[in-house]
mmCIF file of C-alpha atoms in Angstrom:
data_model
loop_
_atom_site.group_PDB
_atom_site.id
_atom_site.type_symbol
_atom_site.label_atom_id
_atom_site.label_comp_id
_atom_site.label_asym_id
_atom_site.label_seq_id
_atom_site.Cartn_x
_atom_site.Cartn_y
_atom_site.Cartn_z
ATOM 1 C CA UNK A 3 77.686 115.331 101.445
ATOM 2 C CA UNK A 4 81.469 115.558 101.574
ATOM 3 C CA UNK A 5 81.944 112.627 103.790
ATOM 4 C CA UNK A 6 79.507 110.026 105.940
ATOM 5 C CA UNK A 7 77.792 111.881 109.189
ATOM 6 C CA UNK A 8 76.095 110.024 111.860
ATOM 7 C CA UNK A 9 74.523 111.517 114.565
ATOM 8 C CA UNK A 10 74.361 111.757 117.674
ATOM 9 C CA UNK A 11 78.287 111.529 118.151
ATOM 10 C CA UNK A 12 77.898 110.300 121.673
ATOM 11 C CA UNK A 13 74.529 108.760 123.467
ATOM 12 C CA UNK A 14 74.218 107.629 127.140
ATOM 13 C CA UNK A 15 71.021 105.791 127.940
ATOM 14 C CA UNK A 16 69.559 103.828 130.674
ATOM 15 C CA UNK A 17 69.357 100.294 130.317
ATOM 16 C CA UNK A 18 65.898 99.322 128.687
ATOM 17 C CA UNK A 19 65.458 102.147 126.918
ATOM 18 C CA UNK A 20 65.407 102.549 123.093
ATOM 19 C CA UNK A 21 67.712 104.327 121.224
ATOM 20 C CA UNK A 22 67.865 105.211 117.454
ATOM 21 C CA UNK A 23 71.200 106.079 115.712
ATOM 22 C CA UNK A 24 71.281 107.441 112.456
ATOM 23 C CA UNK A 25 73.636 107.428 109.301
ATOM 24 C CA UNK A 26 73.848 109.838 106.120
ATOM 25 C CA UNK A 27 76.154 108.062 103.321
ATOM 26 C CA UNK A 28 78.062 109.856 101.032
ATOM 27 C CA UNK A 29 75.356 111.363 98.321
ATOM 28 C CA UNK A 30 75.301 108.841 95.560
ATOM 29 C CA UNK A 31 76.358 105.920 97.393
ATOM 30 C CA UNK A 32 74.103 102.905 96.750
ATOM 31 C CA UNK A 33 75.601 100.824 99.577
ATOM 32 C CA UNK A 34 75.614 101.171 103.166
ATOM 33 C CA UNK A 35 76.941 99.299 105.946
ATOM 34 C CA UNK A 36 76.850 99.137 109.936
ATOM 35 C CA UNK A 37 79.741 97.655 112.165
ATOM 36 C CA UNK A 38 79.947 97.821 115.761
ATOM 37 C CA UNK A 39 83.338 98.434 117.573
ATOM 38 C CA UNK A 40 83.225 97.076 121.303
ATOM 39 C CA UNK A 41 86.061 97.982 123.668
ATOM 40 C CA UNK A 42 89.279 96.347 122.817
ATOM 41 C CA UNK A 43 87.748 94.666 119.810
ATOM 42 C CA UNK A 44 88.086 94.994 116.289
ATOM 43 C CA UNK A 45 84.919 95.835 114.140
ATOM 44 C CA UNK A 46 81.814 93.415 114.087
ATOM 45 C CA UNK A 47 80.015 93.769 110.746
ATOM 46 C CA UNK A 48 76.211 94.001 111.466
ATOM 47 C CA UNK A 49 74.271 94.466 108.416
ATOM 48 C CA UNK A 50 74.459 96.040 105.175
ATOM 49 C CA UNK A 51 71.967 97.843 102.485
ATOM 50 C CA UNK A 52 71.975 97.747 98.712
ATOM 51 C CA UNK A 53 69.432 100.656 98.082
ATOM 52 C CA UNK A 54 66.851 100.096 100.559
ATOM 53 C CA UNK A 55 67.187 96.423 100.782
ATOM 54 C CA UNK A 56 68.629 94.713 103.726
ATOM 55 C CA UNK A 57 69.118 91.061 102.468
ATOM 56 C CA UNK A 58 70.919 89.552 105.260
ATOM 57 C CA UNK A 59 69.996 90.517 108.826
ATOM 58 C CA UNK A 60 72.072 87.425 110.351
ATOM 59 C CA UNK A 61 74.864 89.480 111.640
ATOM 60 C CA UNK A 62 72.628 91.695 114.021
ATOM 61 C CA UNK A 63 73.374 90.529 117.443
ATOM 62 C CA UNK A 64 70.023 90.216 118.628
ATOM 63 C CA UNK A 65 66.262 90.439 117.945
ATOM 64 C CA UNK A 66 66.492 93.796 119.667
ATOM 65 C CA UNK A 67 68.470 95.608 116.821
ATOM 66 C CA UNK A 68 66.920 96.558 113.685
ATOM 67 C CA UNK A 69 67.857 98.738 110.904
ATOM 68 C CA UNK A 70 66.182 100.652 108.033
ATOM 69 C CA UNK A 71 66.943 102.780 105.198
ATOM 70 C CA UNK A 72 64.507 104.657 103.229
ATOM 71 C CA UNK A 73 64.959 106.857 99.917
ATOM 72 C CA UNK A 74 68.319 105.044 99.438
ATOM 73 C CA UNK A 75 70.228 107.502 101.521
ATOM 74 C CA UNK A 76 69.717 107.860 105.069
ATOM 75 C CA UNK A 77 69.733 104.720 107.679
ATOM 76 C CA UNK A 78 68.590 104.276 110.953
ATOM 77 C CA UNK A 79 69.994 101.414 113.512
ATOM 78 C CA UNK A 80 67.507 100.926 116.084
ATOM 79 C CA UNK A 81 68.457 99.087 119.441
ATOM 80 C CA UNK A 82 65.238 98.479 121.753
ATOM 81 C CA UNK A 83 65.328 97.654 125.374
ATOM 82 C CA UNK A 84 69.100 98.194 125.529
ATOM 83 C CA UNK A 85 71.395 96.230 127.525
ATOM 84 C CA UNK A 86 74.913 97.139 129.260
ATOM 85 C CA UNK A 87 76.595 94.643 126.426
ATOM 86 C CA UNK A 88 75.128 96.841 123.751
ATOM 87 C CA UNK A 89 77.816 99.884 124.994
ATOM 88 C CA UNK A 90 80.020 100.176 121.916
ATOM 89 C CA UNK A 91 81.017 102.699 119.003
ATOM 90 C CA UNK A 92 78.384 101.943 116.225
ATOM 91 C CA UNK A 93 80.340 102.897 112.824
ATOM 92 C CA UNK A 94 78.514 103.284 109.644
ATOM 93 C CA UNK A 95 80.126 103.408 105.764
ATOM 94 C CA UNK A 96 79.065 103.604 102.503
ATOM 95 C CA UNK A 97 80.477 102.807 98.921
ATOM 96 C CA UNK A 98 79.272 103.612 95.356
ATOM 97 C CA UNK A 99 78.332 100.033 94.736
ATOM 98 C CA UNK A 100 78.042 97.421 97.151
ATOM 99 C CA UNK A 101 81.404 95.617 98.263
ATOM 100 C CA UNK A 102 83.129 97.811 96.264
ATOM 101 C CA UNK A 103 86.868 97.646 97.611
ATOM 102 C CA UNK A 104 86.725 101.190 99.046
ATOM 103 C CA UNK A 105 84.280 102.121 102.195
ATOM 104 C CA UNK A 106 84.158 105.582 103.632
ATOM 105 C CA UNK A 107 83.315 105.376 107.311
ATOM 106 C CA UNK A 108 81.587 107.797 109.443
ATOM 107 C CA UNK A 109 82.947 109.230 112.710
ATOM 108 C CA UNK A 110 80.441 106.575 114.766
ATOM 109 C CA UNK A 111 78.243 106.971 117.575
ATOM 110 C CA UNK A 112 79.414 106.121 121.186
ATOM 111 C CA UNK A 113 76.627 104.362 122.984
ATOM 112 C CA UNK A 114 76.788 104.026 126.533
ATOM 113 C CA UNK A 115 74.232 102.014 128.354
ATOM 114 C CA UNK A 116 74.034 102.641 132.182
ATOM 115 C CA UNK B 26 85.414 81.972 107.946
ATOM 116 C CA UNK B 27 87.963 84.379 107.178
ATOM 117 C CA UNK B 28 89.884 85.765 110.275
ATOM 118 C CA UNK B 29 92.462 88.451 111.020
ATOM 119 C CA UNK B 30 95.072 88.350 113.570
ATOM 120 C CA UNK B 31 96.849 91.443 114.865
ATOM 121 C CA UNK B 32 99.249 90.059 117.534
ATOM 122 C CA UNK B 33 100.496 93.543 118.810
ATOM 123 C CA UNK B 34 97.985 95.234 121.060
ATOM 124 C CA UNK B 35 100.393 98.189 121.380
ATOM 125 C CA UNK B 36 103.233 99.794 120.160
ATOM 126 C CA UNK B 37 105.486 102.819 120.139
ATOM 127 C CA UNK B 38 107.893 104.583 118.484
ATOM 128 C CA UNK B 39 110.057 107.546 118.271
ATOM 129 C CA UNK B 40 109.351 110.466 116.029
ATOM 130 C CA UNK B 41 111.220 110.248 112.807
ATOM 131 C CA UNK B 42 111.618 106.416 113.374
ATOM 132 C CA UNK B 43 110.300 103.500 111.506
ATOM 133 C CA UNK B 44 107.720 101.087 112.751
ATOM 134 C CA UNK B 45 106.496 97.924 111.600
ATOM 135 C CA UNK B 46 102.724 96.455 112.485
ATOM 136 C CA UNK B 47 101.970 92.853 111.957
ATOM 137 C CA UNK B 48 99.087 91.169 110.617
ATOM 138 C CA UNK B 49 98.487 87.788 109.861
ATOM 139 C CA UNK B 50 95.143 86.172 108.129
ATOM 140 C CA UNK B 51 93.532 82.864 107.754
ATOM 141 C CA UNK B 52 91.591 82.286 104.565
ATOM 142 C CA UNK B 53 91.167 79.525 101.584
ATOM 143 C CA UNK B 54 90.294 82.076 99.028
ATOM 144 C CA UNK B 55 92.646 83.159 96.275
ATOM 145 C CA UNK B 56 91.020 86.436 95.505
ATOM 146 C CA UNK B 57 91.020 89.240 98.006
ATOM 147 C CA UNK B 58 91.678 92.607 99.055
ATOM 148 C CA UNK B 59 93.714 93.371 101.896
ATOM 149 C CA UNK B 60 93.222 96.930 103.868
ATOM 150 C CA UNK B 61 95.111 98.801 106.648
ATOM 151 C CA UNK B 62 92.968 101.423 108.169
ATOM 152 C CA UNK B 63 93.661 103.965 110.773
ATOM 153 C CA UNK B 64 91.207 105.041 113.500
ATOM 154 C CA UNK B 65 92.566 108.350 115.262
ATOM 155 C CA UNK B 66 90.825 109.526 118.533
ATOM 156 C CA UNK B 67 88.174 111.289 116.356
ATOM 157 C CA UNK B 68 86.962 107.530 115.583
ATOM 158 C CA UNK B 69 86.897 107.939 112.068
ATOM 159 C CA UNK B 70 88.308 105.064 110.128
ATOM 160 C CA UNK B 71 90.593 106.245 107.423
ATOM 161 C CA UNK B 72 92.037 104.001 104.533
ATOM 162 C CA UNK B 73 95.902 103.864 104.721
ATOM 163 C CA UNK B 74 96.269 101.272 102.056
ATOM 164 C CA UNK B 75 94.895 98.679 100.177
ATOM 165 C CA UNK B 76 96.568 95.460 98.326
ATOM 166 C CA UNK B 77 95.030 93.410 95.709
ATOM 167 C CA UNK B 78 96.248 89.774 96.214
ATOM 168 C CA UNK B 79 96.745 88.925 92.708
ATOM 169 C CA UNK B 80 99.508 91.736 92.730
ATOM 170 C CA UNK B 81 102.962 90.739 93.667
ATOM 171 C CA UNK B 82 104.369 94.233 93.977
ATOM 172 C CA UNK B 83 103.905 95.550 97.535
ATOM 173 C CA UNK B 84 101.376 98.716 97.751
ATOM 174 C CA UNK B 85 102.863 101.665 98.771
ATOM 175 C CA UNK B 86 101.454 105.220 99.806
ATOM 176 C CA UNK B 87 104.074 108.134 100.750
ATOM 177 C CA UNK B 88 105.424 106.914 104.282
ATOM 178 C CA UNK B 89 103.146 104.044 104.477
ATOM 179 C CA UNK B 90 104.211 100.347 102.812
ATOM 180 C CA UNK B 91 103.342 96.980 103.065
ATOM 181 C CA UNK B 92 105.187 93.757 103.137
ATOM 182 C CA UNK B 93 102.473 91.345 101.510
ATOM 183 C CA UNK B 94 103.294 87.490 101.802
ATOM 184 C CA UNK B 95 100.495 85.592 100.273
ATOM 185 C CA UNK B 96 102.029 82.141 101.052
ATOM 186 C CA UNK B 97 102.533 83.111 104.522
ATOM 187 C CA UNK B 98 99.288 84.873 104.785
ATOM 188 C CA UNK B 99 101.010 87.783 106.132
ATOM 189 C CA UNK B 100 100.524 91.391 105.803
ATOM 190 C CA UNK B 101 102.320 94.116 107.999
ATOM 191 C CA UNK B 102 102.116 97.978 107.427
ATOM 192 C CA UNK B 103 105.653 99.652 107.500
ATOM 193 C CA UNK B 104 105.213 103.614 108.597
ATOM 194 C CA UNK B 105 108.733 105.364 107.686
ATOM 195 C CA UNK B 106 109.690 108.613 109.392
ATOM 196 C CA UNK B 107 107.010 108.382 111.986
ATOM 197 C CA UNK B 108 105.135 111.415 112.714
ATOM 198 C CA UNK B 109 103.038 112.590 116.037
ATOM 199 C CA UNK B 110 99.956 112.636 113.792
ATOM 200 C CA UNK B 111 100.559 109.003 112.920
ATOM 201 C CA UNK B 112 99.207 108.097 116.572
ATOM 202 C CA UNK B 113 96.369 105.989 116.281
ATOM 203 C CA UNK B 114 94.449 102.655 116.393
ATOM 204 C CA UNK B 115 95.539 100.690 113.389
ATOM 205 C CA UNK B 116 93.342 97.854 111.833
ATOM 206 C CA UNK B 117 94.210 95.156 109.608
ATOM 207 C CA UNK B 118 90.964 93.909 107.230
ATOM 208 C CA UNK B 119 90.164 91.312 104.860
ATOM 209 C CA UNK B 120 87.432 91.633 101.886
ATOM 210 C CA UNK B 121 87.099 88.461 99.516
ATOM 211 C CA UNK B 122 86.622 89.754 95.915
ATOM 212 C CA UNK B 123 83.856 89.622 93.821
ATOM 213 C CA UNK B 124 81.613 86.700 95.817
ATOM 214 C CA UNK B 125 78.862 88.443 97.014
ATOM 215 C CA UNK B 126 78.163 89.225 100.831
ATOM 216 C CA UNK B 127 81.314 89.522 101.854
ATOM 217 C CA UNK B 128 81.915 92.124 104.575
ATOM 218 C CA UNK B 129 85.447 93.475 105.803
ATOM 219 C CA UNK B 130 86.645 90.987 108.407
ATOM 220 C CA UNK B 131 88.936 93.613 111.021
ATOM 221 C CA UNK B 132 91.412 92.249 113.183
ATOM 222 C CA UNK B 133 91.376 93.656 116.757
ATOM 223 C CA UNK B 134 93.933 96.400 116.341
ATOM 224 C CA UNK B 135 97.058 97.791 117.230
ATOM 225 C CA UNK B 136 97.639 101.054 119.232
ATOM 226 C CA UNK B 137 100.439 103.070 117.947
ATOM 227 C CA UNK B 138 101.856 105.798 120.065
ATOM 228 C CA UNK B 139 104.648 108.076 118.067
ATOM 229 C CA UNK B 140 106.756 109.631 120.962
ATOM 230 C CA UNK B 141 108.338 113.229 120.495
#
């Protein structure tokens, strides 16, 4: 596609519910990254994918967070049993190759947990 | 671990004037990239300018330029002839070069308001 897209744009959920956030990277980009932006904070790196593989999950905040990528394209970030502290903007980025110096960001999903 | 510090949470500037946003970083690495990203209300992070640490010449992109002081670990962004469309959050970011698992490390951002 022309750019990185993310859906939904906004999500309001109740505490304890599960949510799925979707990222469509730029076509042909092998690397995909997830970041979290909490209010008043910079971006916190969560996880990266090289193809469908995520070698390092240590950046995920808790075991309620998981991510997958299928077909080397679309990625889904899942948060189980959401908590109020999960409220944030979740940004996805992609690059042609892993750790290439230019990452292209999507518009993010704003998650609000009530 | 690398850290990036932006000491100015908010700034404002009159349209057509010049403003400088500060950024300092801490690293023991010698080879790395530094970036300034702009995040308008649409939330989409847009790369404004990039500097390779091995280059002594300061990067310039139209009205945007940086003052890169490697010894001082300082990387400020100068916006000349400020425009209303420059109103946004600006993030300074760091990335190691060619060393594997090295995600972008961001500062907390500076909110810039351009006033007509």
